[in-house]
Coordinates of C-alpha atoms and ligand atoms in Angstrom, one line a residue:
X1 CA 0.0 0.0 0.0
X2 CA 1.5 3.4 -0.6
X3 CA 2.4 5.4 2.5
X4 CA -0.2 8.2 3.4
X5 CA 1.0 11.4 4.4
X6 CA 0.4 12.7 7.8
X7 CA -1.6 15.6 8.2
X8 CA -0.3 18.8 9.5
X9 CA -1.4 19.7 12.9
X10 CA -4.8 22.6 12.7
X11 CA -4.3 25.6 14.8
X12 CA -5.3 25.3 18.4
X13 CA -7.7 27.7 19.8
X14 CA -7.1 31.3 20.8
X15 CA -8.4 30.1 24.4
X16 CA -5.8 27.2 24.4
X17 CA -3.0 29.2 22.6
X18 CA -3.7 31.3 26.1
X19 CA -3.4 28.8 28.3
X20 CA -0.3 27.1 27.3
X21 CA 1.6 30.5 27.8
X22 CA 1.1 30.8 31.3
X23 CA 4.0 31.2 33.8
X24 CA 4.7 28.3 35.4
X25 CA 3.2 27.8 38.6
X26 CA 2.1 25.6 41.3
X27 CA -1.2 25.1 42.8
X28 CA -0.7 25.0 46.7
X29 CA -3.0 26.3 49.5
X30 CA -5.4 27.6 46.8
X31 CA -3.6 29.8 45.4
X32 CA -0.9 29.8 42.2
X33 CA 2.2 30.1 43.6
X34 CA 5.7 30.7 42.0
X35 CA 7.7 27.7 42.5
X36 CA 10.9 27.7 44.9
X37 CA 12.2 25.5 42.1
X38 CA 13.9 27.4 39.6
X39 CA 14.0 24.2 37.1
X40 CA 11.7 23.6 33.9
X41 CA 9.9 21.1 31.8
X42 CA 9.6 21.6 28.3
X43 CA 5.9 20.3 27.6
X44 CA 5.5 19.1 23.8
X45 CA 2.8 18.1 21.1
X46 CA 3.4 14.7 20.3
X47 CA 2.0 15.2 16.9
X48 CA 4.6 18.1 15.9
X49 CA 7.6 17.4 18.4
X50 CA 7.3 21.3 19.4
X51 CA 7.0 22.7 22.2
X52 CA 3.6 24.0 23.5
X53 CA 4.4 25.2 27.1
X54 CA 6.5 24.9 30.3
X55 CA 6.0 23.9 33.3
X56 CA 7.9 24.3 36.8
X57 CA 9.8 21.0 38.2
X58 CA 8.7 21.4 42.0
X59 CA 11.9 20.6 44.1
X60 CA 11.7 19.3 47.6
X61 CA 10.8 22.9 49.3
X62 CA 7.9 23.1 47.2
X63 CA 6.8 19.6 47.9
X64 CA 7.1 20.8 51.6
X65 CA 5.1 23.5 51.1
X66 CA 2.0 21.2 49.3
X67 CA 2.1 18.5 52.0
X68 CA 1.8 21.6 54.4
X69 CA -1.1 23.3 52.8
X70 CA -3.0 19.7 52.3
X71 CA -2.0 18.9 56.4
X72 CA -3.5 21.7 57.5
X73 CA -6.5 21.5 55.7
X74 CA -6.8 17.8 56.9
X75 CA -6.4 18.6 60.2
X76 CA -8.3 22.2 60.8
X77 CA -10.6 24.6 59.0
X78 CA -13.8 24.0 56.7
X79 CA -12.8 20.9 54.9
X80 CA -12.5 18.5 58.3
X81 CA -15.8 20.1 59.7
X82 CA -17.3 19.9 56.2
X83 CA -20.7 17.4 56.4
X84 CA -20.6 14.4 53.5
X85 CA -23.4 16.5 51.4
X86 CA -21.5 19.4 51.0
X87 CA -18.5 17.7 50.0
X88 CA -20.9 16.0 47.8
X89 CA -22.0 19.1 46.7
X90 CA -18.8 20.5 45.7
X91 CA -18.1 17.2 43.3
X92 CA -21.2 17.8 41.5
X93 CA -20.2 21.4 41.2
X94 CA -17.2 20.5 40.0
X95 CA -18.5 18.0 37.5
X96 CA -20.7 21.0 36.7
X97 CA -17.7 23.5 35.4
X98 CA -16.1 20.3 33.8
X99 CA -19.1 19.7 31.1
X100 CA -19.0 23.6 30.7
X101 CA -15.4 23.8 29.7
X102 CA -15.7 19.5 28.0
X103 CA -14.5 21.0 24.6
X104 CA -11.8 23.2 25.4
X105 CA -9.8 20.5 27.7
X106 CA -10.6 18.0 25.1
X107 CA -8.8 20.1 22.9
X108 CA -5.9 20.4 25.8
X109 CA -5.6 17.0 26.2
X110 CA -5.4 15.7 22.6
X111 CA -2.5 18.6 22.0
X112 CA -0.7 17.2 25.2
X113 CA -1.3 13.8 24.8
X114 CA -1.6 13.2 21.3
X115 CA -4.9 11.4 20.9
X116 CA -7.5 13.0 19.2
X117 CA -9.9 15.8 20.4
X118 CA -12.8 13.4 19.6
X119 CA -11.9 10.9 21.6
X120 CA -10.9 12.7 24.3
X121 CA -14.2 14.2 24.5
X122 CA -16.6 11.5 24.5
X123 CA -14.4 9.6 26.2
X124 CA -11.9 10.8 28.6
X125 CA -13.8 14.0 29.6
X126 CA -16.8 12.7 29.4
X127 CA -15.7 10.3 31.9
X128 CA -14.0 12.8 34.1
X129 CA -17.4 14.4 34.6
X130 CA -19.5 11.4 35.3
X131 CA -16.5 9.8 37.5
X132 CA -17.1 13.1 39.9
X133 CA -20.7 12.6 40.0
X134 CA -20.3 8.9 40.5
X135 CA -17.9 9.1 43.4
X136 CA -20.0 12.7 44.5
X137 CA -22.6 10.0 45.5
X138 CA -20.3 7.9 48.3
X139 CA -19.8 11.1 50.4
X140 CA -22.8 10.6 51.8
X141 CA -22.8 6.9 52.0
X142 CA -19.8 5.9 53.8
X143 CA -20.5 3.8 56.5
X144 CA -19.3 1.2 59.6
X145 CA -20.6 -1.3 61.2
X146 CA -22.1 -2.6 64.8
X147 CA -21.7 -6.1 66.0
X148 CA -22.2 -8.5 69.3
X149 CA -19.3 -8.8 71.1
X150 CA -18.4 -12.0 74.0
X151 CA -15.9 -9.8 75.8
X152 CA -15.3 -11.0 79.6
X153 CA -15.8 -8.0 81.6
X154 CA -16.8 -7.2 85.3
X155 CA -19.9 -9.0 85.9
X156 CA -22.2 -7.3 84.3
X157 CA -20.5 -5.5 82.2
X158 CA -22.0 -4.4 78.6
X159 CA -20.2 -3.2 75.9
X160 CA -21.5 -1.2 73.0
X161 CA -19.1 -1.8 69.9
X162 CA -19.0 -0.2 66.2
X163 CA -16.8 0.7 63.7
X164 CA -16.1 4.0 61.5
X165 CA -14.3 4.5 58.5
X166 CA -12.4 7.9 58.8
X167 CA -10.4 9.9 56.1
X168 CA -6.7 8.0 55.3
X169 CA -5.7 11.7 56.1
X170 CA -2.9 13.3 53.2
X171 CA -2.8 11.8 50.2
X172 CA 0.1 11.6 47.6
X173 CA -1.2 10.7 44.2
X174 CA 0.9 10.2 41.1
X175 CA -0.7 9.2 37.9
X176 CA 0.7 8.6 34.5
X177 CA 0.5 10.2 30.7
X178 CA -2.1 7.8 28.7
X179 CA -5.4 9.2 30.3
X180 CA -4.1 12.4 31.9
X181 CA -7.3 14.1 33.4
X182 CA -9.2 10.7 33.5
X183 CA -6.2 9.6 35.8
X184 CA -6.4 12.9 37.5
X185 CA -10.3 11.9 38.5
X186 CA -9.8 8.5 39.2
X187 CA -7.6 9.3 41.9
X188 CA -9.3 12.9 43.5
X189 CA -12.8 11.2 43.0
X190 CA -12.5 8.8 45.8
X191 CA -9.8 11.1 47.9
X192 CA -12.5 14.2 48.4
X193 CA -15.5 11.6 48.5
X194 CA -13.8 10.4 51.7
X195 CA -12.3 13.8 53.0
X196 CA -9.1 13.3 52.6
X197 CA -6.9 15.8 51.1
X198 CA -4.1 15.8 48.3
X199 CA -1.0 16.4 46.4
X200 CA -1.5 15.3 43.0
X201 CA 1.5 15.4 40.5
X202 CA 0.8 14.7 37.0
X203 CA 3.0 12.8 34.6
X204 CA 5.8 14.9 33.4
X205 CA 4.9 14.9 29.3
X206 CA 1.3 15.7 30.5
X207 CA 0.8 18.4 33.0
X208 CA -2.1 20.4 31.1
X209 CA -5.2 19.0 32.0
X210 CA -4.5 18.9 35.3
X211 CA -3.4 22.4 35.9
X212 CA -6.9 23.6 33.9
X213 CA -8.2 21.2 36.3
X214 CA -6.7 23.4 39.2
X215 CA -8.3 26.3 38.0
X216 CA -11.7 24.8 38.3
X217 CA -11.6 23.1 41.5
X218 CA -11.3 26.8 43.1
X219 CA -13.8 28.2 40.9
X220 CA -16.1 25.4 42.4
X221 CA -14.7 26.5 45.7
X222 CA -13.3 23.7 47.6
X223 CA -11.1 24.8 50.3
X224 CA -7.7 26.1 49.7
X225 CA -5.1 23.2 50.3
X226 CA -8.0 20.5 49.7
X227 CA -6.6 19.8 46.6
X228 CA -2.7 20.6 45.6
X229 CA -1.5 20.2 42.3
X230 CA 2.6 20.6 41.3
X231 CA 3.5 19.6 38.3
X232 CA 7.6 17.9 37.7
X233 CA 9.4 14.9 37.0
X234 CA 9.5 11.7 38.9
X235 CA 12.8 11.5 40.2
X236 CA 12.2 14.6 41.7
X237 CA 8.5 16.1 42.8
X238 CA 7.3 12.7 42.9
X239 CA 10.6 10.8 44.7
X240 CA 9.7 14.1 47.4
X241 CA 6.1 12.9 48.0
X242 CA 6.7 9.6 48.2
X243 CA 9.4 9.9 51.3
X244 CA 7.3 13.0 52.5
X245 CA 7.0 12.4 56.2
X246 CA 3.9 14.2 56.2
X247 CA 1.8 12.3 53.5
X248 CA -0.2 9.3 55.3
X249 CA -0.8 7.7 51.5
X250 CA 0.2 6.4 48.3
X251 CA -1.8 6.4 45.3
X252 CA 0.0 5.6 42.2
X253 CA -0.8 4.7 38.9
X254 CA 2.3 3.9 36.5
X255 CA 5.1 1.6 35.3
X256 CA 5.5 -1.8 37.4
X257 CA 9.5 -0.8 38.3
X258 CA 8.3 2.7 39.5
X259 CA 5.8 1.1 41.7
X260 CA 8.0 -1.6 43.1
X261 CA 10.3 1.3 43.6
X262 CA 7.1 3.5 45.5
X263 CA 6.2 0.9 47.7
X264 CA 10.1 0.2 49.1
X265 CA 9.9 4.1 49.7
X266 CA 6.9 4.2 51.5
X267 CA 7.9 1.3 53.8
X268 CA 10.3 3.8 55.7
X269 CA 7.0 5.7 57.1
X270 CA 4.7 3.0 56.7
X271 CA 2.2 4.7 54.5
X272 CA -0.8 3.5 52.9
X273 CA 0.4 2.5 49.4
X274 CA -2.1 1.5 46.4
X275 CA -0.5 1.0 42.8
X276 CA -2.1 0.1 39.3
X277 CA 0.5 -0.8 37.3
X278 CA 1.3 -2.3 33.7
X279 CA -0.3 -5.2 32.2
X280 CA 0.1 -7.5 29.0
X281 CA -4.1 -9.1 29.4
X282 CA -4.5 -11.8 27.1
X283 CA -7.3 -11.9 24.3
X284 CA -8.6 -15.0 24.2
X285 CA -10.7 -16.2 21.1
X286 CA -12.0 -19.8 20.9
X287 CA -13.2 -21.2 18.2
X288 CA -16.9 -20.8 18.3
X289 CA -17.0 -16.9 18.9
X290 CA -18.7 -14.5 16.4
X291 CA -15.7 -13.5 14.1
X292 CA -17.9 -10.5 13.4
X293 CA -17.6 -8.9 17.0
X294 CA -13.9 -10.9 17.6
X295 CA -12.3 -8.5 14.5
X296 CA -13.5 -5.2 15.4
X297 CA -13.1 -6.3 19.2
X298 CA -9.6 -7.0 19.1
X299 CA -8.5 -4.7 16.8
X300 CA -9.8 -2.2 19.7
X301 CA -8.5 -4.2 22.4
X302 CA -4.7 -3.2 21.2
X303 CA -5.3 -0.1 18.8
X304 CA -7.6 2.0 21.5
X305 CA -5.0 5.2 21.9
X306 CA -2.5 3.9 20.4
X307 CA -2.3 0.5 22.7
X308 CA -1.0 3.3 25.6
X309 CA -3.6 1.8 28.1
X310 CA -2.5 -0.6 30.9
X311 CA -5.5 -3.3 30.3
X312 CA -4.8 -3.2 27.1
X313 CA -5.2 -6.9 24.7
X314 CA -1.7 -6.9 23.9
X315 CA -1.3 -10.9 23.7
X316 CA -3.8 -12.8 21.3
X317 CA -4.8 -16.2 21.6
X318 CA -6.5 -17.8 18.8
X319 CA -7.5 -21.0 18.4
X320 CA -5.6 -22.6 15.5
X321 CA -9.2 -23.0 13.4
X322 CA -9.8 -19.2 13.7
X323 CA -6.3 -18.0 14.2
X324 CA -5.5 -17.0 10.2
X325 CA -9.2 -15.5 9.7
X326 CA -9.0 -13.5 13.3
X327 CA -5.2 -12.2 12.4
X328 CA -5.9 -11.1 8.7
X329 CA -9.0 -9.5 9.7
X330 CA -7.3 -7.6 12.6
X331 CA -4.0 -6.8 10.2
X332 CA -6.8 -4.9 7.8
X333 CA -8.1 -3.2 10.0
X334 CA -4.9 -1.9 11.8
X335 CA -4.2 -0.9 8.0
X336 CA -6.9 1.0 7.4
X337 CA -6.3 3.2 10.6
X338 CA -5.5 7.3 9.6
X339 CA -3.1 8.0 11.9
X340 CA -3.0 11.9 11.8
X341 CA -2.7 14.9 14.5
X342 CA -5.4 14.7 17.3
X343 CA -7.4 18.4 16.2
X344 CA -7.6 16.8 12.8
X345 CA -11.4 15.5 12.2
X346 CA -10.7 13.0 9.7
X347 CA -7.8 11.5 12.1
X348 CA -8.7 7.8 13.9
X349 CA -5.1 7.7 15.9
X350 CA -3.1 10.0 17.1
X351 CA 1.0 10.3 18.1
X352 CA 2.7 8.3 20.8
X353 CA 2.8 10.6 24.1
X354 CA 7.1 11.0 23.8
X355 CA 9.8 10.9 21.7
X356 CA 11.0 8.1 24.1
X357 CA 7.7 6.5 23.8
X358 CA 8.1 5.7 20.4
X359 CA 11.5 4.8 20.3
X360 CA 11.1 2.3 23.4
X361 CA 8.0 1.0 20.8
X362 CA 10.0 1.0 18.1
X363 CA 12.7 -1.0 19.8
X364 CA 10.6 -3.7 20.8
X365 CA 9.3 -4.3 17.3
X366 CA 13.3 -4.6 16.6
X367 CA 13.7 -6.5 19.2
X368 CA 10.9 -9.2 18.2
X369 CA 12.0 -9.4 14.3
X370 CA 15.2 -9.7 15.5
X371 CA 14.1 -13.2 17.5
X372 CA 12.0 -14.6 14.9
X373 CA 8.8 -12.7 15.1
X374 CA 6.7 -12.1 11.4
X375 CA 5.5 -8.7 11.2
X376 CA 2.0 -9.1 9.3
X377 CA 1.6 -5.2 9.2
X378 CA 3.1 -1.9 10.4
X379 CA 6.4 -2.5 12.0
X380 CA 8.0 1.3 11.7
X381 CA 7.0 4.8 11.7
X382 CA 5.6 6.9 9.2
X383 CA 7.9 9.7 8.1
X384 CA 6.6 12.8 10.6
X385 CA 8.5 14.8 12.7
X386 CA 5.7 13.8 14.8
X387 CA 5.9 10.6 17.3
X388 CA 3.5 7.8 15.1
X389 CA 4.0 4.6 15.1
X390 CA 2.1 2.4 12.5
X391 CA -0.6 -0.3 14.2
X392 CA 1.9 -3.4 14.1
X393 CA 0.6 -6.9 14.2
X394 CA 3.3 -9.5 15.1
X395 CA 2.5 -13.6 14.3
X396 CA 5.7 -16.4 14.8
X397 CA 5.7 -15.5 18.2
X398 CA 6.7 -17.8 21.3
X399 CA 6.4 -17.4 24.9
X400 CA 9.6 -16.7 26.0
X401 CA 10.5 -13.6 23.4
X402 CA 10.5 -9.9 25.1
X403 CA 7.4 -8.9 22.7
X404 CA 5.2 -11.3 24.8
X405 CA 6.9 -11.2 28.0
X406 CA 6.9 -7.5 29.1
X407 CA 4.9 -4.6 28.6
X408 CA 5.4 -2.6 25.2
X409 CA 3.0 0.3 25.9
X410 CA 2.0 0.9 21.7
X411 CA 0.0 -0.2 19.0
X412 CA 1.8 -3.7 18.9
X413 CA -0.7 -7.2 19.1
X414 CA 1.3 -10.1 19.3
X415 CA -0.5 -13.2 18.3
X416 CA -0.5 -16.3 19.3
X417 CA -2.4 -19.7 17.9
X418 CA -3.7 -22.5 20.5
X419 CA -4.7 -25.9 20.1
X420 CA -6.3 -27.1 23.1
X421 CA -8.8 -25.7 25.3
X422 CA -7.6 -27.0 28.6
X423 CA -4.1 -25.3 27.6
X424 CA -5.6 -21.9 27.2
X425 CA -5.8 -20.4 31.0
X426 CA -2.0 -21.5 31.6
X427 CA -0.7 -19.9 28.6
X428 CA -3.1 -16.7 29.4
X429 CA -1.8 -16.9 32.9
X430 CA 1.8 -16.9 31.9
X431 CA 3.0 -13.6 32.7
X432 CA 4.0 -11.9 35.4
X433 CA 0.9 -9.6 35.0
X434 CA -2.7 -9.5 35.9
X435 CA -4.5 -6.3 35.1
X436 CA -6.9 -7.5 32.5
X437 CA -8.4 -10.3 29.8
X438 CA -10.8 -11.3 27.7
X439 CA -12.7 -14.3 26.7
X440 CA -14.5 -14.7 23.5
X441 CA -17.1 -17.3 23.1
X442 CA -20.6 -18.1 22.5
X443 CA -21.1 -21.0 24.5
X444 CA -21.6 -20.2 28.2
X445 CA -20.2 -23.2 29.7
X446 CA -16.9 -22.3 28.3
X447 CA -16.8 -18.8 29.4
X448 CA -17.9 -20.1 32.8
X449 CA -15.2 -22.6 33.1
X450 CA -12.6 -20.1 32.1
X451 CA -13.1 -17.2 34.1
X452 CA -12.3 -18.6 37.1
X453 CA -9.3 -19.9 35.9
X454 CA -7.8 -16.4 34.7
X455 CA -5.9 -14.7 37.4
X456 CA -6.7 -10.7 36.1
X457 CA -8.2 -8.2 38.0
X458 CA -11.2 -8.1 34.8
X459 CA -12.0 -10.5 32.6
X460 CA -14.3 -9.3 29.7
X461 CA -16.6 -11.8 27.6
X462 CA -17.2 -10.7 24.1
X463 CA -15.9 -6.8 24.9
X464 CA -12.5 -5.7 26.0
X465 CA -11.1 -2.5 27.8
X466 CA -14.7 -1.6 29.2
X467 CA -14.2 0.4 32.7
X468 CA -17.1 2.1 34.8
X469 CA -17.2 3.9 38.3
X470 CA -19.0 1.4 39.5
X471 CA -17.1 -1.7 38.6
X472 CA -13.5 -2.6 40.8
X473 CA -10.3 -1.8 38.5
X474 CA -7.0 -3.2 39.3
X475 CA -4.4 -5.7 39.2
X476 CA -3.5 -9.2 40.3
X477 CA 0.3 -10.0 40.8
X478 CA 2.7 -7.7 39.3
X479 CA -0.3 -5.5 37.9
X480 CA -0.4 -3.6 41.8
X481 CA -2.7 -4.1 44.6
X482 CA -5.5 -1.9 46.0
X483 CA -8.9 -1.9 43.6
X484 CA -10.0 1.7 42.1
X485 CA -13.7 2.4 41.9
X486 CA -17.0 1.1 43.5
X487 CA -17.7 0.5 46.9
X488 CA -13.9 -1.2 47.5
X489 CA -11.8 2.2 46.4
X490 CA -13.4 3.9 49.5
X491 CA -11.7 1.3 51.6
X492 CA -8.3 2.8 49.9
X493 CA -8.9 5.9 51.3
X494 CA -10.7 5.7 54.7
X495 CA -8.9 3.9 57.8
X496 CA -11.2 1.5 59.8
X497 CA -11.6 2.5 63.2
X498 CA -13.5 0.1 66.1
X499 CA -14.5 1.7 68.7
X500 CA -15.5 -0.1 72.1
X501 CA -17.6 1.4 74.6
X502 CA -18.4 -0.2 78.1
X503 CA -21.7 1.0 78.8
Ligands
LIG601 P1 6.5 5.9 34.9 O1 6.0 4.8 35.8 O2 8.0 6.3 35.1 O3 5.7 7.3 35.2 C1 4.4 7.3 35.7 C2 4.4 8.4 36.8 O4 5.3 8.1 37.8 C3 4.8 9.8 36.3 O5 4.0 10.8 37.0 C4 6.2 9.9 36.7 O6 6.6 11.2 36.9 C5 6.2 9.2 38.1 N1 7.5 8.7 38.5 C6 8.5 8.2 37.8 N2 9.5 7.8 38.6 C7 9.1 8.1 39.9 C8 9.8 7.9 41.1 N3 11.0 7.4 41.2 N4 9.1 8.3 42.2 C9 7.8 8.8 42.1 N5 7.2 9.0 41.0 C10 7.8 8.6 39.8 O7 6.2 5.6 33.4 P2 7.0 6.1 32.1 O8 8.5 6.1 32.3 O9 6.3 7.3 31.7 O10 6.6 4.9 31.1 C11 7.4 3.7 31.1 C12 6.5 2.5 30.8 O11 5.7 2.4 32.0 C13 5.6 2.6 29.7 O12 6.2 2.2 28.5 C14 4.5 1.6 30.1 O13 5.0 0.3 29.8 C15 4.5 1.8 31.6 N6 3.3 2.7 32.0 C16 2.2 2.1 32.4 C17 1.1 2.8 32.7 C18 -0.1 2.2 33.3 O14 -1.2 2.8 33.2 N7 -0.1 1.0 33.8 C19 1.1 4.3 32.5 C20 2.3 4.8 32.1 C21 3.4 4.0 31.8
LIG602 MG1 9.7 6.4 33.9

């Protein structure tokens, strides 16, 4: 096929033009502050390579100075006297301003990020503003409960006994760069449903969102230090937080090795430590599944923003008498992708988030021609200054090459062909992940025989990559520990206190 040119990127608008020449600043105690840190970060668009906007690199002063604002409004003032409906009522007013302002931080986030504004807005912002509603809900329905005791008091002694769920207290959250402002919500959701407050540091190549996000949780008017946002790299900012004597919890969502490296930190000070990490969640197709929802399925299980999503269906099982019809259908589809700049209408997928993204990408589609792999489609870049990589689909693969064993973090599918059923849950379960799967049958006693068998935090029948407020997220084994959303993310964020009263 010849190679289609990429698109140059539109103009963004005057409002976001704005916005990206701001000073650089830090949002602590309420207020925009000038940063103690005299150090920069060059923010880019991934779909030009240029440079949009900077943003400050908080040091270990300003980190101070966060974990200070967000202390004392844990400890004293409106926020810890606050009753559960008004704290519900400031989510919904948040919510509120983020629907009013959907299209210009869709447009944000698809120059930051890369993917396109579309996207972004019915999906990421859209569920930005219905994860704050969601969660706006549990203030008001956190709750303990009472039980008998058989404790051997004085003769007739009685005992009334309960338990409480109280605020975790200061929370350090670090998030990542695929779903900035979704990432942002998923983590302040649950934190300001509960009362606790935070220090949330964005991912270095995506800072945008999150500081437009800034602006409008004081326009909704929580109170100042509530919510603290600094923006700056890991080693630094977030290496701060994590050691922060002052910060009672964790919340991390990220790279496996950074989160191994998190949760040593936080050991020195004990704190309360959840992490999401990576994932490599098997796709698993048998042989009676409806190739007509299997194709498109798959194709979205890997191809959905670029494959830069944690659950994403990076490893395909086939069985062997579907395997050639489900790889050539998803190879055509991964051709007939427009990749393009995310404020173009006509594109379908955007840029990588980095530079170093693509390259790392790139690089592991070496590495897996280089040990045998076929590439059925894609396999390099398109000529851009921007950061594409083509949808690749790798066949000829076996279990022990890098493509299948760690995380690649692109549009890369490796696919693999099975003959046996009673094989299939091992060779899903080989990994040292367990964020996600799916299964793809019609037949009922299959599916029910499998699922049980996967160890993944989802499994998915006949869908792939689905999330929801409502339903647990998270990881078995290497994929973290700690499950966002629902009822079980409030346990994250609220100790468990029993109370014992002789009465
Ligand atoms: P990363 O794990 O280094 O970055 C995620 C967040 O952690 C960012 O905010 C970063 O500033 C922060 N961070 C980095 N080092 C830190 C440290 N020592 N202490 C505290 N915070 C720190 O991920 P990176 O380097 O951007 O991407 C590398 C690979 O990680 C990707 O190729 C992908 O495989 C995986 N990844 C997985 C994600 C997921 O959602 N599971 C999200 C992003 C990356
Ligand atoms: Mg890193």
């Amino acid at each position: 096929m010849a190679p289609r040119p990429i698109a140059s990127q539109p103009e963004p608008s005057a409002a976001v033009a704005r916005f990206f020449k701001r000073q650089p600043k830090l949002f602590i105690g309420g207020d925009w502050v000038e940063p103690k840190s005299n150090e920069r970060i060059s923010v880019v668009d991934p779909a030009t390579g240029r440079e949009i906007a900077q943003v400050a690199d908080a040091n270990a002063a300003d980190v101070d100075r966060a974990v200070a604002a967000a202390r004392a409004a844990f400890d004293k003032g409106p926020w810890a006297e606050m009753l559960p409906v008004d704290r519900e009522a400031l989510l919904w007013k948040l919510s509120d301003l983020i629907e009013k302002n959907l299209d210009e931080l869709a447009e944000i986030e698809s120059l930051n990020n890369g993917k396109t504004k579309f996207i972004a807005k019915i999906v990421d912002i859209t569920e930005v503003r219905n994860y704050f509603r969601y969660m706006a809900g549990w203030a008001t329905k956190i709750e303990g409960t009472t039980f008998q005791t058989s404790i051997h008091g004085p003769p007739g002694a009685k005992f009334h006994t309960y338990t409480a769920r109280e605020p975790v207290g200061v929370v350090a959250q670090i998030i990542p760069w695929n779903f900035p402002l979704a990432m942002a919500a998923w983590k302040l959701g649950p934190a300001l449903a509960t009362g606790c407050t935070v220090v949330l540091k964005p991912a270095e190549q995506t800072p945008m969102t999150a500081l437009r996000l800034a602006d409008l949780i004081a326009e909704a008017g929580f109170p100042p230090g509530v919510v603290n946002i600094l923006t700056g790299l890991g080693e630094t900012t977030g290496a701060a937080l994590v050691a922060h004597p002052g910060v009672d919890k964790v919340a991390f969502t990220g790279s496996t090795s950074v989160g191994k490296l998190i949760n040593k930190s936080a050991t020195d000070t004990l704190k309360r430590v959840s992490l999401e990490l990576g994932g490599k969640s098997p796709v698993i197709v048998m042989p009676d599944a409806d190739m007509s929802q299997v194709i498109g399925g798959a194709a979205n299980a890997i191809f959905f923003n670029a494959g830069q999503v944690c659950c994403a269906g990076t490893r395909l099982f086939a069985h062997r008498k579907v395997f050639d019809q489900v790889v050539e259908g998803v190879s055509t589809a991964a051709q007939s992708i427009k990749l393009g700049p995310g404020l173009d209408p006509q594109t379908q997928m955007g840029p990588l988030v980095s530079r170093e993204q693509q390259e790392r990408v790139l690089g592991y589609i070496e590495s897996g021609r280089r040990e045998g792999a076929k590439v059925m489609t894609g396999g390099d870049a398109p000529a851009s200054p921007g950061f594409y990589v083509k949808p690749t689909v790798l066949t000829s693969v076996r279990p022990d090459m890098k493509v299948v064993r760690e995380e690649i973090f692109g549009p890369v599918l490796v696919a693999q062909r099975f003959e046996d059923l009673d094989d299939i849950a091992a060779l899903a379960n080989d990994t040292p992940f367990g964020l996600g799967a799916s299964v793809w049958s019609k037949d009922i006693s299959t599916v029910h025989r499998l699922v049980p068998k996967i160890r993944a935090g989802t499994v998915w029948v006949n869908c792939h990559n689905f999330v929801d407020p409502a339903m647990p997220f998270g990881g078995f084994k290497q994929s973290g520990f700690g499950r966002e959303h629902g009822r079980a993310v409030i346990d994250l964020y609220t100790e468990l206190k029993s109370v014992c009263i002789a009465v």
